[in-house]
PDB file of C-alpha atoms and ligand atoms in Angstrom:
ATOM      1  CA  UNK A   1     -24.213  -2.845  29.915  1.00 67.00           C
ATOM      2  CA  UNK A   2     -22.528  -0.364  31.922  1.00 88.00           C
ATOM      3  CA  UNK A   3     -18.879  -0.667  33.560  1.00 94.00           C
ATOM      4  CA  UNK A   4     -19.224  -0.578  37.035  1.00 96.00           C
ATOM      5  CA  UNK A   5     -16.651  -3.580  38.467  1.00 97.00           C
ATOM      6  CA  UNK A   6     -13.100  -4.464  37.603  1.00 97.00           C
ATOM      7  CA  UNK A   7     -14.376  -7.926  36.037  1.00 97.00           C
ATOM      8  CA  UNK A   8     -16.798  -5.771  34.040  1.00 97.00           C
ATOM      9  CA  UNK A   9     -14.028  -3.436  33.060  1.00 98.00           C
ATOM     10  CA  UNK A  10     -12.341  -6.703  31.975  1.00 98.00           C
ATOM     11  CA  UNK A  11     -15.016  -7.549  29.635  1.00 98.00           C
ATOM     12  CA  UNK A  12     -15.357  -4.766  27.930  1.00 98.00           C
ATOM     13  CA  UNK A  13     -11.644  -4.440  27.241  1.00 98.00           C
ATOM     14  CA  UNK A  14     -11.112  -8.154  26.649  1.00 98.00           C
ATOM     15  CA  UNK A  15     -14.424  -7.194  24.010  1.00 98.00           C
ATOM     16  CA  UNK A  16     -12.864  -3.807  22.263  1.00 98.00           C
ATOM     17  CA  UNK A  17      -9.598  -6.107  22.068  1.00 98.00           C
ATOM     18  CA  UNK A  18     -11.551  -8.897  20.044  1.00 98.00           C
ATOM     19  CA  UNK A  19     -12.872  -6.188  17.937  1.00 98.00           C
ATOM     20  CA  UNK A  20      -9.361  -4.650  17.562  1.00 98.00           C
ATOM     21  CA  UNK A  21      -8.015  -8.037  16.207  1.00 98.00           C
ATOM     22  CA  UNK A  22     -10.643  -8.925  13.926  1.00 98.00           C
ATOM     23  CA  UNK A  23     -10.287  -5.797  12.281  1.00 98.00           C
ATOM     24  CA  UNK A  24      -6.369  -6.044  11.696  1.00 98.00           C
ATOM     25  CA  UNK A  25      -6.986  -9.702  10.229  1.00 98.00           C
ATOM     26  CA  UNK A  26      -9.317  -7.712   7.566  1.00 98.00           C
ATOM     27  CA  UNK A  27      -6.612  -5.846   7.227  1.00 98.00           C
ATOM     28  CA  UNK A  28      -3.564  -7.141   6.948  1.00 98.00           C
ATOM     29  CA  UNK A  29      -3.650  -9.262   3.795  1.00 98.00           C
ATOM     30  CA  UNK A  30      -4.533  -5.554   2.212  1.00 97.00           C
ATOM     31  CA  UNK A  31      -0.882  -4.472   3.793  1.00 98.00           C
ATOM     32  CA  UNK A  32       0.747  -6.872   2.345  1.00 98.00           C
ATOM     33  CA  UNK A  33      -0.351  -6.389  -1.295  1.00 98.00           C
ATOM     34  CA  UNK A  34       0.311  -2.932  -1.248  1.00 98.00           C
ATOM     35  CA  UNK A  35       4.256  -3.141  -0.298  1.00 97.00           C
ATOM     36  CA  UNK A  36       6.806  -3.699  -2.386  1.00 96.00           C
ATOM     37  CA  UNK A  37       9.801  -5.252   0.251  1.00 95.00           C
ATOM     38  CA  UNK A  38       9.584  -8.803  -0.260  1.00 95.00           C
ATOM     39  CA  UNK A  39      10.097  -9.054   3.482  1.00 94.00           C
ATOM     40  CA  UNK A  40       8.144  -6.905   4.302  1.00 96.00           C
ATOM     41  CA  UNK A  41       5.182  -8.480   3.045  1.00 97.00           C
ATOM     42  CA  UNK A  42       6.012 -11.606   4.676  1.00 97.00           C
ATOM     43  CA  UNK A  43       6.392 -10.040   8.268  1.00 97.00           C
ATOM     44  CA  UNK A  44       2.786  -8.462   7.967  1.00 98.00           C
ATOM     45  CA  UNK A  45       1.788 -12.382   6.322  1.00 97.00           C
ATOM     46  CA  UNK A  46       3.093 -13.930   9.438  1.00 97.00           C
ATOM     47  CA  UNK A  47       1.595 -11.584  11.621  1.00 97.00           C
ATOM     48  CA  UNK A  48      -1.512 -12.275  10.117  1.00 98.00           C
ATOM     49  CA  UNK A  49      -1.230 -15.834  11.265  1.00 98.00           C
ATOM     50  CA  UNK A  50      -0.012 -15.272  14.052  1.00 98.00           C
ATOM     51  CA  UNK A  51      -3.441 -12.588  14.635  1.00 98.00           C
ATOM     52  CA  UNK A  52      -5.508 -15.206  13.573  1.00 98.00           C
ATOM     53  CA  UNK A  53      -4.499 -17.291  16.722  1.00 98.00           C
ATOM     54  CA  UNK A  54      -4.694 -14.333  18.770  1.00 98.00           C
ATOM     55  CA  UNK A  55      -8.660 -13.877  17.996  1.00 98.00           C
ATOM     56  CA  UNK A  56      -9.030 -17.715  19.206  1.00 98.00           C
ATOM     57  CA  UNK A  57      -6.895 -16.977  22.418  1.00 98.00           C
ATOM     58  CA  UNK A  58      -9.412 -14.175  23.538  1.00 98.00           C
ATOM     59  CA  UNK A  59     -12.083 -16.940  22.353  1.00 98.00           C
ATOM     60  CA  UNK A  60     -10.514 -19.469  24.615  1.00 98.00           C
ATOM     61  CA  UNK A  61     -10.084 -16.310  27.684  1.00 98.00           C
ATOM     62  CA  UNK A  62     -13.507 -15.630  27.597  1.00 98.00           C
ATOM     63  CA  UNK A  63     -14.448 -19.616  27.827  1.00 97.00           C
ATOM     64  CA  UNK A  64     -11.950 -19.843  30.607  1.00 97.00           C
ATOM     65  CA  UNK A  65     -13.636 -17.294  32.663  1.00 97.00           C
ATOM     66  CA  UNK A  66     -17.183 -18.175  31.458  1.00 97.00           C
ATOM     67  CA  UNK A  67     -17.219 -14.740  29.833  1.00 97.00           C
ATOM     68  CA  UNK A  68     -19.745 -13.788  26.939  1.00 97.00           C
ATOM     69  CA  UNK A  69     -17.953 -11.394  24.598  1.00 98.00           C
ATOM     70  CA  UNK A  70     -20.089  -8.138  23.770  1.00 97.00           C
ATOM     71  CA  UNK A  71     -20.413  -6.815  20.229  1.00 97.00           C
ATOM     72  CA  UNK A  72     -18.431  -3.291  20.059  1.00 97.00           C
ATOM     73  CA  UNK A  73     -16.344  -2.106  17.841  1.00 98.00           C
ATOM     74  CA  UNK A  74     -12.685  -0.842  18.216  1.00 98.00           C
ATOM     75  CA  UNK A  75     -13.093   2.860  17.131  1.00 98.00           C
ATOM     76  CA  UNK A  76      -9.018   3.335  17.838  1.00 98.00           C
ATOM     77  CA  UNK A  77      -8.299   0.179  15.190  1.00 98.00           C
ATOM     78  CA  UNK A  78     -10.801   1.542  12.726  1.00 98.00           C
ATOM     79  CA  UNK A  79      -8.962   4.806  12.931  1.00 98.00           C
ATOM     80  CA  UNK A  80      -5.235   3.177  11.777  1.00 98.00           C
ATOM     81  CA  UNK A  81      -6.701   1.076   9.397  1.00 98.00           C
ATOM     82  CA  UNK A  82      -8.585   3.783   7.871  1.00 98.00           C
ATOM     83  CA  UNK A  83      -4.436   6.010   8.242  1.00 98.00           C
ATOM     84  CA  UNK A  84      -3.100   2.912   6.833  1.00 98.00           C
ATOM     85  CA  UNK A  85      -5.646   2.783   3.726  1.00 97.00           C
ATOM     86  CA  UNK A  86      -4.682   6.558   3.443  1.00 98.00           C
ATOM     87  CA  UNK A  87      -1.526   5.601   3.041  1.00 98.00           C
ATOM     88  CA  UNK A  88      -2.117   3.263  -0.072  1.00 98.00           C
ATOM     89  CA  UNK A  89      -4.231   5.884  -1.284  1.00 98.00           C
ATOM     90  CA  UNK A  90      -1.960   8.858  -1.327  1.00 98.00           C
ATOM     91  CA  UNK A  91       1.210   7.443  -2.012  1.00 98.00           C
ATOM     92  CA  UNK A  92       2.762   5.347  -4.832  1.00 97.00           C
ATOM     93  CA  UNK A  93       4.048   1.928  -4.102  1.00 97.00           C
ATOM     94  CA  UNK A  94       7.396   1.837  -3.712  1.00 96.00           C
ATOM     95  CA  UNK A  95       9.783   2.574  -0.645  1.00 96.00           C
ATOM     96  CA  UNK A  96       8.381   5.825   0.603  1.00 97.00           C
ATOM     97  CA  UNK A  97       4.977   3.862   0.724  1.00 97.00           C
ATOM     98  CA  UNK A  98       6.556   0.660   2.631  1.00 97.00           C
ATOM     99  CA  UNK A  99       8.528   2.722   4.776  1.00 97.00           C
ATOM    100  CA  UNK A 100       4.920   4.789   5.608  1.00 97.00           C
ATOM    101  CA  UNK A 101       3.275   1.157   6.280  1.00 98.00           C
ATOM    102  CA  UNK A 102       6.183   0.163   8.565  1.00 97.00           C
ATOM    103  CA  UNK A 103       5.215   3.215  10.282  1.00 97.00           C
ATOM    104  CA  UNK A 104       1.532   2.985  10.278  1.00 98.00           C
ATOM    105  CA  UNK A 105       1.506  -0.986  11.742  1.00 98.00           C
ATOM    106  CA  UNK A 106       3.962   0.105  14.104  1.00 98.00           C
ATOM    107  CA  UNK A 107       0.959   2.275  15.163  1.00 98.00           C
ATOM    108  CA  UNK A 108      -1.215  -0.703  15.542  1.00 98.00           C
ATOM    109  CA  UNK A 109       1.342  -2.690  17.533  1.00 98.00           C
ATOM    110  CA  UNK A 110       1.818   0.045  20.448  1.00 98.00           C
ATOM    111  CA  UNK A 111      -1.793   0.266  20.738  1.00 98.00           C
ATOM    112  CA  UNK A 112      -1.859  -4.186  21.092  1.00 98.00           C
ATOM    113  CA  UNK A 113       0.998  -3.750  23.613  1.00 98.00           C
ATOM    114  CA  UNK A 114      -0.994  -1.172  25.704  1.00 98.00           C
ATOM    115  CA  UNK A 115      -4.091  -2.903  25.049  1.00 98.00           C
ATOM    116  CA  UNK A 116      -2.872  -6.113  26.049  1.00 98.00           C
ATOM    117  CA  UNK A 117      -0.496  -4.693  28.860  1.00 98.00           C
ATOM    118  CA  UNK A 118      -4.015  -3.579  30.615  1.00 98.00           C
ATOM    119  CA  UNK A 119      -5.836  -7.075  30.340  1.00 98.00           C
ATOM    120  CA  UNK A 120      -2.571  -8.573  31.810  1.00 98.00           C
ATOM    121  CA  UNK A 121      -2.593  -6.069  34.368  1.00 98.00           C
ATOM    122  CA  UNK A 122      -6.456  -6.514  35.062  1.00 98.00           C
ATOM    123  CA  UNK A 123      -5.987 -10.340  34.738  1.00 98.00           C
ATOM    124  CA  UNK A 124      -3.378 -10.011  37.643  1.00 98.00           C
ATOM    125  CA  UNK A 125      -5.051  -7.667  39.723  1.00 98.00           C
ATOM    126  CA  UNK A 126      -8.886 -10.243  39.289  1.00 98.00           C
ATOM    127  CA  UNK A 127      -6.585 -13.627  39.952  1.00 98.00           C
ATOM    128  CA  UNK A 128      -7.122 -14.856  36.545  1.00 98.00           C
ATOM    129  CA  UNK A 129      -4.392 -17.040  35.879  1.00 97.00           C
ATOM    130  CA  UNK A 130      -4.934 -18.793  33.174  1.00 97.00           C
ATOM    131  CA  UNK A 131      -6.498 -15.786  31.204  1.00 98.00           C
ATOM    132  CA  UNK A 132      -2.987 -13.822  32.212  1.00 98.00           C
ATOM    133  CA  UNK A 133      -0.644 -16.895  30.873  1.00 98.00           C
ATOM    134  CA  UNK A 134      -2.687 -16.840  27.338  1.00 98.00           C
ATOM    135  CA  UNK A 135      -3.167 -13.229  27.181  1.00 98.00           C
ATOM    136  CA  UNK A 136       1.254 -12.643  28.562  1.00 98.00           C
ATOM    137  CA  UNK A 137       1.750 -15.040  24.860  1.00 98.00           C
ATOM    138  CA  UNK A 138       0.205 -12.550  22.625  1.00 98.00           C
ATOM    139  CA  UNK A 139       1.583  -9.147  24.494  1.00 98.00           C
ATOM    140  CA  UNK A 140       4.773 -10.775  23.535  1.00 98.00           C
ATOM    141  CA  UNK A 141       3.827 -11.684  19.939  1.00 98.00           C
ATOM    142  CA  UNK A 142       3.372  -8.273  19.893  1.00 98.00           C
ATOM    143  CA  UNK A 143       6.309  -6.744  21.355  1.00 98.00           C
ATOM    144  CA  UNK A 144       8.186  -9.213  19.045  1.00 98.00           C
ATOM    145  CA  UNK A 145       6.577  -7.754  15.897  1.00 97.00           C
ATOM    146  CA  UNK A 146       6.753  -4.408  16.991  1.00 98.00           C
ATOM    147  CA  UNK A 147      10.533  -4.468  17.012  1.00 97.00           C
ATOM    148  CA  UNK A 148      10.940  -6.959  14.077  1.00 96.00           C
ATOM    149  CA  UNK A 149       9.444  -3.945  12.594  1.00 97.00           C
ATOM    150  CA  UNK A 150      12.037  -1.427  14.073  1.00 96.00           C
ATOM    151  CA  UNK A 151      14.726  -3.352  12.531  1.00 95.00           C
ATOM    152  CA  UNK A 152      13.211  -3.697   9.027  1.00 94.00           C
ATOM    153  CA  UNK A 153      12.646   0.110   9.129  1.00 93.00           C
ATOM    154  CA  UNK A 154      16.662   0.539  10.577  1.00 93.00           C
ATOM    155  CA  UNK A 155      18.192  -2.167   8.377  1.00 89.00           C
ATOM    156  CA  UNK A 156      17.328  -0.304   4.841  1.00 81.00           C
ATOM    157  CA  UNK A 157      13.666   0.271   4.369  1.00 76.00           C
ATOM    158  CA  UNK A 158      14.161   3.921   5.633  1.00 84.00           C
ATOM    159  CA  UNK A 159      17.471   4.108   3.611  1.00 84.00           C
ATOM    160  CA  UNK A 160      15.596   2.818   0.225  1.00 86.00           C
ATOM    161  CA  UNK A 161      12.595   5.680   0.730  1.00 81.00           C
ATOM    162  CA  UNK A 162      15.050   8.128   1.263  1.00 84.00           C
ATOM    163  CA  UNK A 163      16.979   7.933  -1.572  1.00 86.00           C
ATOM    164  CA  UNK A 164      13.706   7.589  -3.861  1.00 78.00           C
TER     165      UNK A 164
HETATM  166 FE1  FE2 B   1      -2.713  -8.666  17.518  1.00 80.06          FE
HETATM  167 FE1  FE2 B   2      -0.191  -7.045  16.234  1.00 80.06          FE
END
């Protein structure tokens, strides 16, 4: 279907979104085994969760708005997760590795905040309300990950790999 409208715009990001999402959940569990911080792991554990309820919140969006999802995939996502499972590959676990992965889902969670920074913006701009308030919770999960991340990398996970 081609983009020609705002709400069809809105679709097809809302879509690429879903895509993005589903691919992290694939993902993430992977990230998790292949650190070594203790808390680490957990962070990208709970952020799996908290993904998980992020797919059903675009589910719900689309429902809202009597939307049909399409079927594309995320080509961005598929390109971090394949950097990330570079990573694992080239690099022995330890700290260098976690503080690469730190890194590397930091990548993913810019790309969520600008993704969902445009569907807010979009939601907004169409007079979607209740799409905005569910899609305003995950930008924040997302913001909130991104610098729970910051501070993992600036409170010693940086500090470890470097003195490996
Ligand atoms: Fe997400
Ligand atoms: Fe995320």
């Amino acid at each position: 279907m081609a983009i020609k409208t705002m709400e069809d715009l809105f679709l097809h990001e809302l879509s690429d979104t879903y895509s993005a999402e589903k691919q992290m959940s694939k993902a993430l569990p992977r990230l998790a085994k292949a650190v070594e911080n203790e808390q680490l792991a957990a962070a990208f554990e709970a952020h799996l969760e908290e993904t998980l309820v992020q797919i059903e919140r675009i589910e719900q969006v689309a429902d809202a708005l009597g939307l049909k999802l399409k079927r594309i995939k995320c080509e961005a996502m598929e390109g971090l997760v394949e950097e990330a499972k570079d990573i694992i590959s080239s690099i022995d676990a330890g700290p260098v590795r976690d503080a690469a992965l730190i890194g590397g889902a930091q990548q993913v969670e810019h790309y969520e905040i600008a993704s969902y920074g445009t569907l807010c913006a979009l939601a907004r701009q169409l007079g979607h309300s209740e799409a905005l308030e569910l899609l305003e919770v995950s930008l924040e999960e997302e913001k909130a990950t991104d610098v729970k991340l910051t501070e993992m990398a600036e409170s010693g996970a940086n500090q470890k790999a470097a003195a490996a």
